[in-house]
């Protein structure tokens, strides 16, 4: 079944080449404008007629937003950094969960076009890079012509399914990450039916920090995608791990709290009950992997 | 709305509405029908083309976002009229049955081999993770790639 060229309502297409140019456009028409970066989500929504903006603001030519800066204590990423760049980037070595998640957003074709800013602003409950960013305490920067810059934690920026705190006249320009403490490791695991897929059955990101004796958890950050209406930090499970010795009962309790925190649905990729069974086992696997990595680094 | 870009080395100008996909421009306006439409949602890879050497799904790429850039389609690989070694390997190894997914695989693998001339099997498999084939079971496709590498 072929869809003929879509008879979309008359639509404006404007390509901005600088941040001020984009902000100027959004100040004027932000309410009726969809922002096009890589377009891997937007184009699907447009073609399915899930959205009908009156204008498309193409921002992908704003080259000044395509940077990875590690000069400061912790990296900052421009909003237009592509998933493929992150996936194969040799730096950001302490942020392997971010690199790994970027390499799992769809296939290579998706990653060539898709951007981290786009992944965040689309705010899909299945957005792969979002859990990895959350566990690293990501802060987003939003810019507008009227109000300049404001920063906010990514956790507060995400409001719900496909809903963010971005105002219509704002552009997400930068993501800042926290430094990684000593004796830490991170990981992102995506469960799915294909090696590359649009949506995860479940995705889990973990950042774990151990004490000097390497037998007790001093910090645990867990974030899930495809387990609820929005990507979220599983704070109850985190608390169960924090300060606890690494033991089977601790992992079991944390796993139960993790499953309890989730609100997965039945969808074409998996059932609610499967996802709930999966979560505790996934947590154990990822915790063990991170512990191994931390111990290996400390040898 | 006017769109100017390069396709297979030649400069093209087309008139396309703002929301139109690169796939529709390639197939319906430029009549280059070697690139196929499979899913129209960026999952199957049948529409893979190279944009400034990067493999993308043309079905979910806004045509106007390609303004001023260079697109390479399956037709562009065979300007001389001969099959590339990779294409010949597909023929030799049975990597093509119905042929519908083949242009997408060829474009994706061409991008891979240009970047990594001798990838290991795991790298090949990861690279084609965004391409679906319903006929071959993929083994013959992987064989074809190995054949080209070892040559």
CSV table of C-alpha atoms in Angstrom, one decimal:
chain,number,residue,atom,x,y,z
A,1,UNK,CA,0.0,0.0,0.0
A,2,UNK,CA,1.6,3.2,-1.1
A,3,UNK,CA,0.7,6.6,0.2
A,4,UNK,CA,0.8,9.1,-2.5
A,5,UNK,CA,2.6,12.4,-1.8
A,6,UNK,CA,0.8,13.8,1.2
A,7,UNK,CA,-1.5,16.6,0.5
A,8,UNK,CA,-0.5,18.6,3.5
A,9,UNK,CA,-2.0,21.9,4.3
A,10,UNK,CA,0.1,24.7,3.0
A,11,UNK,CA,3.2,24.6,5.2
A,12,UNK,CA,6.1,27.0,5.5
A,13,UNK,CA,9.6,25.7,5.6
A,14,UNK,CA,12.3,28.0,6.9
A,15,UNK,CA,16.0,27.0,7.3
A,16,UNK,CA,17.8,28.9,10.1
A,17,UNK,CA,21.6,29.1,10.0
A,18,UNK,CA,22.2,30.6,13.4
A,19,UNK,CA,20.7,30.5,16.9
A,20,UNK,CA,19.6,34.1,16.8
A,21,UNK,CA,17.9,33.5,13.4
A,22,UNK,CA,16.1,30.5,14.8
A,23,UNK,CA,15.0,32.4,18.0
A,24,UNK,CA,13.8,35.3,16.0
A,25,UNK,CA,11.6,32.9,14.0
A,26,UNK,CA,10.3,31.2,17.1
A,27,UNK,CA,9.5,34.5,18.8
A,28,UNK,CA,7.2,35.3,15.9
A,29,UNK,CA,5.7,31.9,15.0
A,30,UNK,CA,6.7,29.4,17.8
A,31,UNK,CA,3.2,28.4,18.6
A,32,UNK,CA,2.5,27.0,15.2
A,33,UNK,CA,6.0,25.8,14.3
A,34,UNK,CA,7.5,22.3,14.5
A,35,UNK,CA,11.2,22.3,14.9
A,36,UNK,CA,13.1,20.0,12.5
A,37,UNK,CA,16.5,18.8,13.5
A,38,UNK,CA,17.2,15.3,12.1
A,39,UNK,CA,13.5,14.7,11.6
A,40,UNK,CA,13.6,11.0,12.4
A,41,UNK,CA,10.6,11.4,14.7
A,42,UNK,CA,9.0,14.6,13.3
A,43,UNK,CA,8.7,13.2,9.8
A,44,UNK,CA,7.0,10.1,11.0
A,45,UNK,CA,4.5,12.2,13.0
A,46,UNK,CA,3.9,14.5,10.0
A,47,UNK,CA,3.3,11.6,7.7
A,48,UNK,CA,1.0,10.0,10.1
A,49,UNK,CA,-0.8,13.3,10.5
A,50,UNK,CA,-0.3,13.1,14.3
A,51,UNK,CA,0.7,16.7,14.1
A,52,UNK,CA,-0.2,19.5,11.8
A,53,UNK,CA,2.0,22.5,12.3
A,54,UNK,CA,1.7,25.5,10.0
A,55,UNK,CA,5.5,25.9,9.8
A,56,UNK,CA,8.6,23.9,10.0
A,57,UNK,CA,11.7,25.5,11.3
A,58,UNK,CA,14.7,23.6,10.0
A,59,UNK,CA,17.6,24.0,12.5
A,60,UNK,CA,19.9,21.3,11.4
A,61,UNK,CA,22.2,23.8,9.5
A,62,UNK,CA,23.0,25.6,12.8
A,63,UNK,CA,26.5,24.2,12.9
A,64,UNK,CA,27.4,26.1,16.1
A,65,UNK,CA,25.1,23.7,18.0
A,66,UNK,CA,27.1,20.6,16.9
A,67,UNK,CA,29.8,20.4,19.6
A,68,UNK,CA,31.1,18.1,22.3
A,69,UNK,CA,33.1,20.2,24.7
A,70,UNK,CA,35.1,18.5,27.4
A,71,UNK,CA,37.2,21.5,28.5
A,72,UNK,CA,35.1,22.1,31.6
A,73,UNK,CA,34.8,19.7,34.5
A,74,UNK,CA,32.1,17.7,32.8
A,75,UNK,CA,31.1,17.5,29.1
A,76,UNK,CA,28.6,19.8,27.4
A,77,UNK,CA,26.9,18.8,24.2
A,78,UNK,CA,25.3,21.0,21.6
A,79,UNK,CA,21.7,20.0,20.9
A,80,UNK,CA,22.5,19.0,17.3
A,81,UNK,CA,25.1,16.4,18.1
A,82,UNK,CA,24.0,13.4,16.1
A,83,UNK,CA,23.6,10.0,17.6
A,84,UNK,CA,26.1,8.5,15.2
A,85,UNK,CA,28.7,10.9,16.4
A,86,UNK,CA,28.1,10.0,20.0
A,87,UNK,CA,28.0,6.3,19.2
A,88,UNK,CA,31.5,6.2,17.7
A,89,UNK,CA,33.1,9.0,19.6
A,90,UNK,CA,36.2,7.9,21.4
A,91,UNK,CA,36.0,10.5,24.1
A,92,UNK,CA,33.3,10.7,26.7
A,93,UNK,CA,34.8,7.5,28.0
A,94,UNK,CA,33.2,7.8,31.4
A,95,UNK,CA,29.8,8.2,29.8
A,96,UNK,CA,29.6,4.9,28.0
A,97,UNK,CA,25.8,4.7,28.7
A,98,UNK,CA,25.3,7.8,26.6
A,99,UNK,CA,27.4,6.5,23.8
A,100,UNK,CA,25.8,3.1,23.9
A,101,UNK,CA,22.3,4.5,24.0
A,102,UNK,CA,23.1,6.7,21.0
A,103,UNK,CA,24.3,3.7,19.1
A,104,UNK,CA,21.0,1.9,19.8
A,105,UNK,CA,18.6,4.6,18.6
A,106,UNK,CA,17.2,2.8,15.6
A,107,UNK,CA,19.8,1.7,13.1
A,108,UNK,CA,22.8,3.5,11.5
A,109,UNK,CA,20.4,5.3,9.2
A,110,UNK,CA,18.5,6.8,12.1
A,111,UNK,CA,21.7,7.7,13.9
A,112,UNK,CA,23.1,9.5,10.9
A,113,UNK,CA,20.3,12.1,11.0
A,114,UNK,CA,18.9,12.0,14.6
A,115,UNK,CA,20.2,14.4,17.2
A,116,UNK,CA,20.4,14.3,21.0
A,117,UNK,CA,18.4,17.5,21.3
A,118,UNK,CA,15.7,16.1,19.1
A,119,UNK,CA,15.6,12.9,21.1
A,120,UNK,CA,15.0,14.9,24.3
A,121,UNK,CA,12.5,17.3,22.9
A,122,UNK,CA,10.5,14.6,21.2
A,123,UNK,CA,10.2,13.1,24.8
A,124,UNK,CA,9.1,9.7,23.7
A,125,UNK,CA,8.7,7.4,26.6
A,126,UNK,CA,11.0,5.1,24.7
A,127,UNK,CA,13.7,7.7,23.9
A,128,UNK,CA,16.9,5.7,24.3
A,129,UNK,CA,19.4,8.5,25.1
A,130,UNK,CA,17.2,10.0,27.8
A,131,UNK,CA,17.8,7.4,30.6
A,132,UNK,CA,21.5,7.7,30.0
A,133,UNK,CA,21.4,11.4,30.2
A,134,UNK,CA,19.2,11.3,33.4
A,135,UNK,CA,21.7,9.1,35.3
A,136,UNK,CA,24.4,11.7,34.5
A,137,UNK,CA,22.4,14.5,35.9
A,138,UNK,CA,21.9,16.2,32.6
A,139,UNK,CA,20.9,19.9,32.5
A,140,UNK,CA,19.3,21.3,29.5
A,141,UNK,CA,19.7,24.9,28.3
A,142,UNK,CA,16.7,26.6,26.7
A,143,UNK,CA,17.1,29.9,24.8
A,144,UNK,CA,14.6,32.4,23.6
A,145,UNK,CA,14.7,35.8,22.1
A,146,UNK,CA,12.5,37.3,24.9
A,147,UNK,CA,14.2,35.7,27.9
A,148,UNK,CA,17.7,34.7,27.0
A,149,UNK,CA,19.0,31.5,28.5
A,150,UNK,CA,17.6,29.3,31.2
A,151,UNK,CA,18.8,26.0,32.5
A,152,UNK,CA,16.9,23.2,34.1
A,153,UNK,CA,17.5,19.6,35.0
A,154,UNK,CA,16.4,17.2,32.3
A,155,UNK,CA,14.3,15.4,34.9
A,156,UNK,CA,12.2,18.5,35.3
A,157,UNK,CA,12.1,19.2,31.6
A,158,UNK,CA,10.3,16.0,30.8
A,159,UNK,CA,6.7,16.4,31.7
A,160,UNK,CA,5.1,13.3,30.3
A,161,UNK,CA,4.5,11.5,27.0
A,162,UNK,CA,5.7,13.7,24.2
A,163,UNK,CA,5.5,16.7,26.6
A,164,UNK,CA,8.3,18.9,27.8
A,165,UNK,CA,8.7,22.2,29.5
A,166,UNK,CA,10.0,23.9,26.3
A,167,UNK,CA,8.0,27.0,25.6
A,168,UNK,CA,7.0,27.6,22.0
A,169,UNK,CA,9.5,30.4,21.6
A,170,UNK,CA,12.4,28.4,23.0
A,171,UNK,CA,15.1,26.3,21.4
A,172,UNK,CA,17.1,23.6,23.3
A,173,UNK,CA,20.7,24.4,22.6
A,174,UNK,CA,22.9,22.6,25.0
A,175,UNK,CA,23.0,19.6,27.4
A,176,UNK,CA,25.4,19.7,30.3
A,177,UNK,CA,26.5,16.6,32.2
A,178,UNK,CA,27.8,16.0,35.7
A,179,UNK,CA,31.3,14.9,36.4
A,180,UNK,CA,31.5,11.2,37.1
A,181,UNK,CA,32.7,10.3,40.7
A,182,UNK,CA,35.6,7.9,41.3
A,183,UNK,CA,34.9,4.2,41.5
A,184,UNK,CA,31.9,4.6,39.2
A,185,UNK,CA,30.7,2.8,36.1
A,186,UNK,CA,27.6,3.3,33.9
A,187,UNK,CA,25.7,1.1,31.4
A,188,UNK,CA,22.7,1.2,29.2
A,189,UNK,CA,20.9,-2.0,28.3
A,190,UNK,CA,18.1,-2.1,25.8
A,191,UNK,CA,15.9,-5.1,25.5
A,192,UNK,CA,14.2,-5.7,22.1
A,193,UNK,CA,13.4,-8.1,19.4
A,194,UNK,CA,15.9,-6.8,16.8
A,195,UNK,CA,19.4,-5.6,16.9
A,196,UNK,CA,18.0,-2.2,15.8
A,197,UNK,CA,14.5,-1.1,16.4
A,198,UNK,CA,12.5,1.9,16.7
A,199,UNK,CA,11.2,1.3,20.2
A,200,UNK,CA,12.7,-0.6,23.2
A,201,UNK,CA,10.7,-3.2,25.0
A,202,UNK,CA,12.5,-1.8,28.0
A,203,UNK,CA,15.7,0.3,28.4
A,204,UNK,CA,17.6,0.7,31.6
A,205,UNK,CA,20.5,3.0,32.4
A,206,UNK,CA,22.5,2.7,35.5
A,207,UNK,CA,25.3,4.7,37.1
A,208,UNK,CA,26.8,3.0,40.1
A,209,UNK,CA,29.5,4.2,42.5
A,210,UNK,CA,31.2,2.0,45.1
A,211,UNK,CA,33.1,2.7,48.3
A,212,UNK,CA,36.8,2.3,48.7
A,213,UNK,CA,36.4,-1.3,49.8
A,214,UNK,CA,34.4,-1.9,46.6
A,215,UNK,CA,31.7,-3.8,48.4
A,216,UNK,CA,29.1,-1.2,49.2
A,217,UNK,CA,27.1,1.1,47.0
A,218,UNK,CA,27.6,4.8,47.7
A,219,UNK,CA,25.5,6.1,44.8
A,220,UNK,CA,23.1,4.5,42.4
A,221,UNK,CA,21.2,6.2,39.6
A,222,UNK,CA,18.7,4.2,37.6
A,223,UNK,CA,16.6,5.5,34.8
A,224,UNK,CA,14.1,3.6,32.6
A,225,UNK,CA,12.5,4.0,29.2
A,226,UNK,CA,9.6,2.2,27.7
A,227,UNK,CA,8.4,1.5,31.3
A,228,UNK,CA,5.9,4.3,31.7
A,229,UNK,CA,4.5,7.4,30.1
A,230,UNK,CA,7.8,9.2,30.4
A,231,UNK,CA,11.4,8.2,31.0
A,232,UNK,CA,12.1,8.4,34.7
A,233,UNK,CA,14.5,7.9,37.5
A,234,UNK,CA,13.6,4.9,39.7
A,235,UNK,CA,14.3,6.6,43.0
A,236,UNK,CA,12.9,3.9,45.3
A,237,UNK,CA,15.1,1.3,43.7
A,238,UNK,CA,18.0,3.7,43.9
A,239,UNK,CA,17.5,4.2,47.7
A,240,UNK,CA,17.4,0.5,48.2
A,241,UNK,CA,20.9,0.2,46.7
A,242,UNK,CA,22.4,3.3,48.2
A,243,UNK,CA,24.5,2.5,51.3
A,244,UNK,CA,23.8,-1.2,50.9
A,245,UNK,CA,26.3,-3.9,50.6
A,246,UNK,CA,26.3,-5.8,47.4
A,247,UNK,CA,24.2,-8.8,48.3
A,248,UNK,CA,21.5,-10.9,46.6
A,249,UNK,CA,18.8,-9.8,49.0
A,250,UNK,CA,19.6,-6.1,48.3
A,251,UNK,CA,19.4,-6.6,44.6
A,252,UNK,CA,16.1,-8.6,45.0
A,253,UNK,CA,14.5,-5.8,47.0
A,254,UNK,CA,15.8,-3.1,44.6
A,255,UNK,CA,14.4,-5.2,41.7
A,256,UNK,CA,11.0,-5.4,43.3
A,257,UNK,CA,10.9,-1.7,43.9
A,258,UNK,CA,12.0,-1.1,40.3
A,259,UNK,CA,9.1,-3.3,39.0
A,260,UNK,CA,6.7,-1.5,41.4
A,261,UNK,CA,7.8,1.9,40.1
A,262,UNK,CA,7.1,1.0,36.5
A,263,UNK,CA,3.9,1.5,34.6
A,264,UNK,CA,4.5,-0.5,31.4
A,265,UNK,CA,1.8,-1.1,28.9
A,266,UNK,CA,0.9,-3.9,26.5
A,267,UNK,CA,2.0,-2.8,23.1
A,268,UNK,CA,3.1,-4.4,19.9
A,269,UNK,CA,6.6,-4.9,21.2
A,270,UNK,CA,5.8,-6.6,24.5
A,271,UNK,CA,3.2,-7.1,27.2
A,272,UNK,CA,3.0,-5.4,30.6
A,273,UNK,CA,3.6,-8.6,32.5
A,274,UNK,CA,6.7,-9.5,30.5
A,275,UNK,CA,8.2,-6.1,31.1
A,276,UNK,CA,7.5,-6.3,34.8
A,277,UNK,CA,9.2,-9.8,35.0
A,278,UNK,CA,12.1,-8.5,33.0
A,279,UNK,CA,12.9,-5.4,35.1
A,280,UNK,CA,14.4,-7.0,38.3
A,281,UNK,CA,16.5,-9.4,36.2
A,282,UNK,CA,17.7,-6.6,34.0
A,283,UNK,CA,18.7,-4.6,37.1
A,284,UNK,CA,20.7,-7.4,38.5
A,285,UNK,CA,22.5,-8.0,35.2
A,286,UNK,CA,23.4,-4.3,34.8
A,287,UNK,CA,24.4,-3.9,38.5
A,288,UNK,CA,26.7,-6.8,38.2
A,289,UNK,CA,28.2,-5.5,35.0
A,290,UNK,CA,28.9,-2.1,36.5
A,291,UNK,CA,30.4,-3.7,39.7
A,292,UNK,CA,32.7,-5.8,37.5
A,293,UNK,CA,33.8,-2.7,35.6
A,294,UNK,CA,34.5,-0.7,38.7
A,295,UNK,CA,36.5,-3.5,40.2
A,296,UNK,CA,38.4,-4.0,36.9
A,297,UNK,CA,39.3,-0.3,36.8
A,298,UNK,CA,40.5,-0.3,40.4
A,299,UNK,CA,43.0,-3.2,40.0
B,1,UNK,CA,9.0,25.3,-3.2
B,2,UNK,CA,12.3,25.0,-5.0
B,3,UNK,CA,14.8,22.5,-4.0
B,4,UNK,CA,18.3,22.4,-5.4
B,5,UNK,CA,20.7,19.6,-4.6
B,6,UNK,CA,23.1,17.1,-6.2
B,7,UNK,CA,22.0,13.5,-7.0
B,8,UNK,CA,24.5,11.0,-8.2
B,9,UNK,CA,26.9,13.8,-9.1
B,10,UNK,CA,24.5,15.8,-11.1
B,11,UNK,CA,22.9,19.1,-9.9
B,12,UNK,CA,19.1,18.8,-9.7
B,13,UNK,CA,16.4,21.4,-9.2
B,14,UNK,CA,12.9,20.2,-8.3
B,15,UNK,CA,9.7,21.8,-7.0
B,16,UNK,CA,8.5,20.0,-3.9
B,17,UNK,CA,6.1,20.9,-1.1
B,18,UNK,CA,7.8,21.6,2.3
B,19,UNK,CA,6.8,18.4,4.1
B,20,UNK,CA,7.7,16.0,1.3
B,21,UNK,CA,10.2,13.2,2.0
B,22,UNK,CA,13.4,12.8,0.2
B,23,UNK,CA,12.2,9.4,-0.9
B,24,UNK,CA,9.2,10.9,-2.7
B,25,UNK,CA,11.4,13.4,-4.4
B,26,UNK,CA,13.8,10.8,-5.6
B,27,UNK,CA,11.2,8.3,-6.8
B,28,UNK,CA,8.3,10.5,-8.0
B,29,UNK,CA,10.0,13.7,-9.1
B,30,UNK,CA,13.4,12.4,-10.2
B,31,UNK,CA,12.0,9.1,-11.4
B,32,UNK,CA,14.9,7.2,-9.7
B,33,UNK,CA,12.9,4.2,-8.7
B,34,UNK,CA,15.8,2.0,-7.6
B,35,UNK,CA,15.3,3.3,-4.0
B,36,UNK,CA,12.3,1.5,-2.6
B,37,UNK,CA,9.6,2.4,-0.1
B,38,UNK,CA,9.1,-0.4,2.5
B,39,UNK,CA,7.6,1.0,5.7
B,40,UNK,CA,7.6,4.7,5.4
B,41,UNK,CA,8.6,5.0,9.1
B,42,UNK,CA,12.4,4.5,9.1
B,43,UNK,CA,12.4,0.9,10.3
B,44,UNK,CA,13.1,-1.3,7.3
B,45,UNK,CA,16.0,0.5,5.5
B,46,UNK,CA,14.7,-0.3,2.0
B,47,UNK,CA,14.9,3.5,1.2
B,48,UNK,CA,18.5,3.8,2.3
B,49,UNK,CA,20.5,6.4,0.3
B,50,UNK,CA,23.7,8.2,1.1
B,51,UNK,CA,23.5,11.9,2.0
B,52,UNK,CA,27.0,13.5,2.0
B,53,UNK,CA,28.3,9.9,2.4
B,54,UNK,CA,26.1,9.2,5.4
B,55,UNK,CA,23.4,6.4,5.1
B,56,UNK,CA,19.9,7.7,5.9
B,57,UNK,CA,16.4,6.5,5.5
B,58,UNK,CA,15.0,8.7,2.8
B,59,UNK,CA,11.4,8.0,3.7
B,60,UNK,CA,11.7,10.0,6.9
B,61,UNK,CA,14.1,12.7,5.7
B,62,UNK,CA,12.6,16.0,4.7
B,63,UNK,CA,13.6,16.7,1.1
B,64,UNK,CA,14.2,20.3,1.8
B,65,UNK,CA,16.7,19.4,4.5
B,66,UNK,CA,18.9,18.0,1.7
B,67,UNK,CA,19.2,21.4,0.0
B,68,UNK,CA,22.7,22.0,-1.3
B,69,UNK,CA,23.8,18.5,-0.2
B,70,UNK,CA,24.8,15.4,-2.2
B,71,UNK,CA,22.6,12.4,-2.5
B,72,UNK,CA,23.8,9.1,-3.8
B,73,UNK,CA,21.3,6.4,-4.8
B,74,UNK,CA,21.6,2.9,-6.1
B,75,UNK,CA,21.6,4.2,-9.7
B,76,UNK,CA,24.7,6.2,-8.9
B,77,UNK,CA,26.8,3.2,-8.1
B,78,UNK,CA,26.5,1.9,-11.7
B,79,UNK,CA,27.2,4.9,-13.9
B,80,UNK,CA,29.5,2.6,-15.9
B,81,UNK,CA,26.8,0.0,-16.4
B,82,UNK,CA,28.7,-2.6,-14.5
B,83,UNK,CA,27.9,-4.1,-11.1
B,84,UNK,CA,30.1,-3.2,-8.2
B,85,UNK,CA,32.1,-6.0,-6.6
B,86,UNK,CA,29.6,-5.9,-3.7
B,87,UNK,CA,26.6,-6.2,-6.0
B,88,UNK,CA,28.3,-9.1,-7.9
B,89,UNK,CA,29.0,-10.8,-4.6
B,90,UNK,CA,25.3,-10.5,-3.8
B,91,UNK,CA,24.5,-12.3,-7.1
B,92,UNK,CA,27.2,-14.9,-6.5
B,93,UNK,CA,26.2,-15.7,-2.9
B,94,UNK,CA,22.4,-15.6,-3.3
B,95,UNK,CA,22.1,-12.4,-1.3
B,96,UNK,CA,19.2,-11.3,-3.5
B,97,UNK,CA,15.9,-13.2,-3.9
B,98,UNK,CA,13.0,-10.9,-4.5
B,99,UNK,CA,15.4,-8.0,-4.7
B,100,UNK,CA,13.2,-5.4,-3.0
B,101,UNK,CA,15.5,-4.8,0.0
B,102,UNK,CA,18.7,-5.1,-2.0
B,103,UNK,CA,19.2,-1.5,-3.0
B,104,UNK,CA,18.9,-0.5,0.7
B,105,UNK,CA,21.4,-3.1,1.7
B,106,UNK,CA,23.8,-2.2,-1.0
B,107,UNK,CA,23.8,1.4,-0.1
B,108,UNK,CA,24.2,0.7,3.6
B,109,UNK,CA,27.0,-1.8,2.9
B,110,UNK,CA,28.7,0.5,0.4
B,111,UNK,CA,28.8,3.2,3.2
B,112,UNK,CA,30.2,0.7,5.6
B,113,UNK,CA,32.9,-0.6,3.3
B,114,UNK,CA,33.9,2.9,2.3
B,115,UNK,CA,34.4,3.7,6.0
B,116,UNK,CA,35.8,0.3,7.1
B,117,UNK,CA,37.2,-1.7,4.1
B,118,UNK,CA,37.6,-4.9,6.2
B,119,UNK,CA,34.9,-5.0,8.9
B,120,UNK,CA,34.6,-8.1,11.1
B,121,UNK,CA,31.4,-10.1,11.0
B,122,UNK,CA,30.0,-8.4,14.1
B,123,UNK,CA,30.6,-5.0,12.7
B,124,UNK,CA,28.8,-6.0,9.5
B,125,UNK,CA,25.9,-7.4,11.4
B,126,UNK,CA,25.6,-4.2,13.5
B,127,UNK,CA,25.8,-2.1,10.3
B,128,UNK,CA,22.9,-3.8,8.7
B,129,UNK,CA,20.7,-3.9,11.8
B,130,UNK,CA,18.6,-1.1,10.3
B,131,UNK,CA,17.8,-3.1,7.1
B,132,UNK,CA,15.2,-5.9,6.9
B,133,UNK,CA,15.2,-8.7,4.5
B,134,UNK,CA,12.2,-11.1,4.3
B,135,UNK,CA,13.7,-13.6,1.9
B,136,UNK,CA,17.3,-14.6,2.5
B,137,UNK,CA,17.6,-15.0,6.3
B,138,UNK,CA,20.6,-12.6,6.1
B,139,UNK,CA,23.3,-15.4,6.0
B,140,UNK,CA,23.8,-15.0,2.2
B,141,UNK,CA,24.0,-11.3,2.6
B,142,UNK,CA,26.7,-11.7,5.2
B,143,UNK,CA,28.5,-14.2,3.0
B,144,UNK,CA,28.4,-11.7,0.1
B,145,UNK,CA,30.1,-9.1,2.3
B,146,UNK,CA,32.8,-11.5,3.4
B,147,UNK,CA,33.4,-12.5,-0.2
B,148,UNK,CA,34.0,-8.9,-1.2
B,149,UNK,CA,36.3,-8.3,1.8
B,150,UNK,CA,38.4,-11.4,1.2
B,151,UNK,CA,38.8,-10.6,-2.5
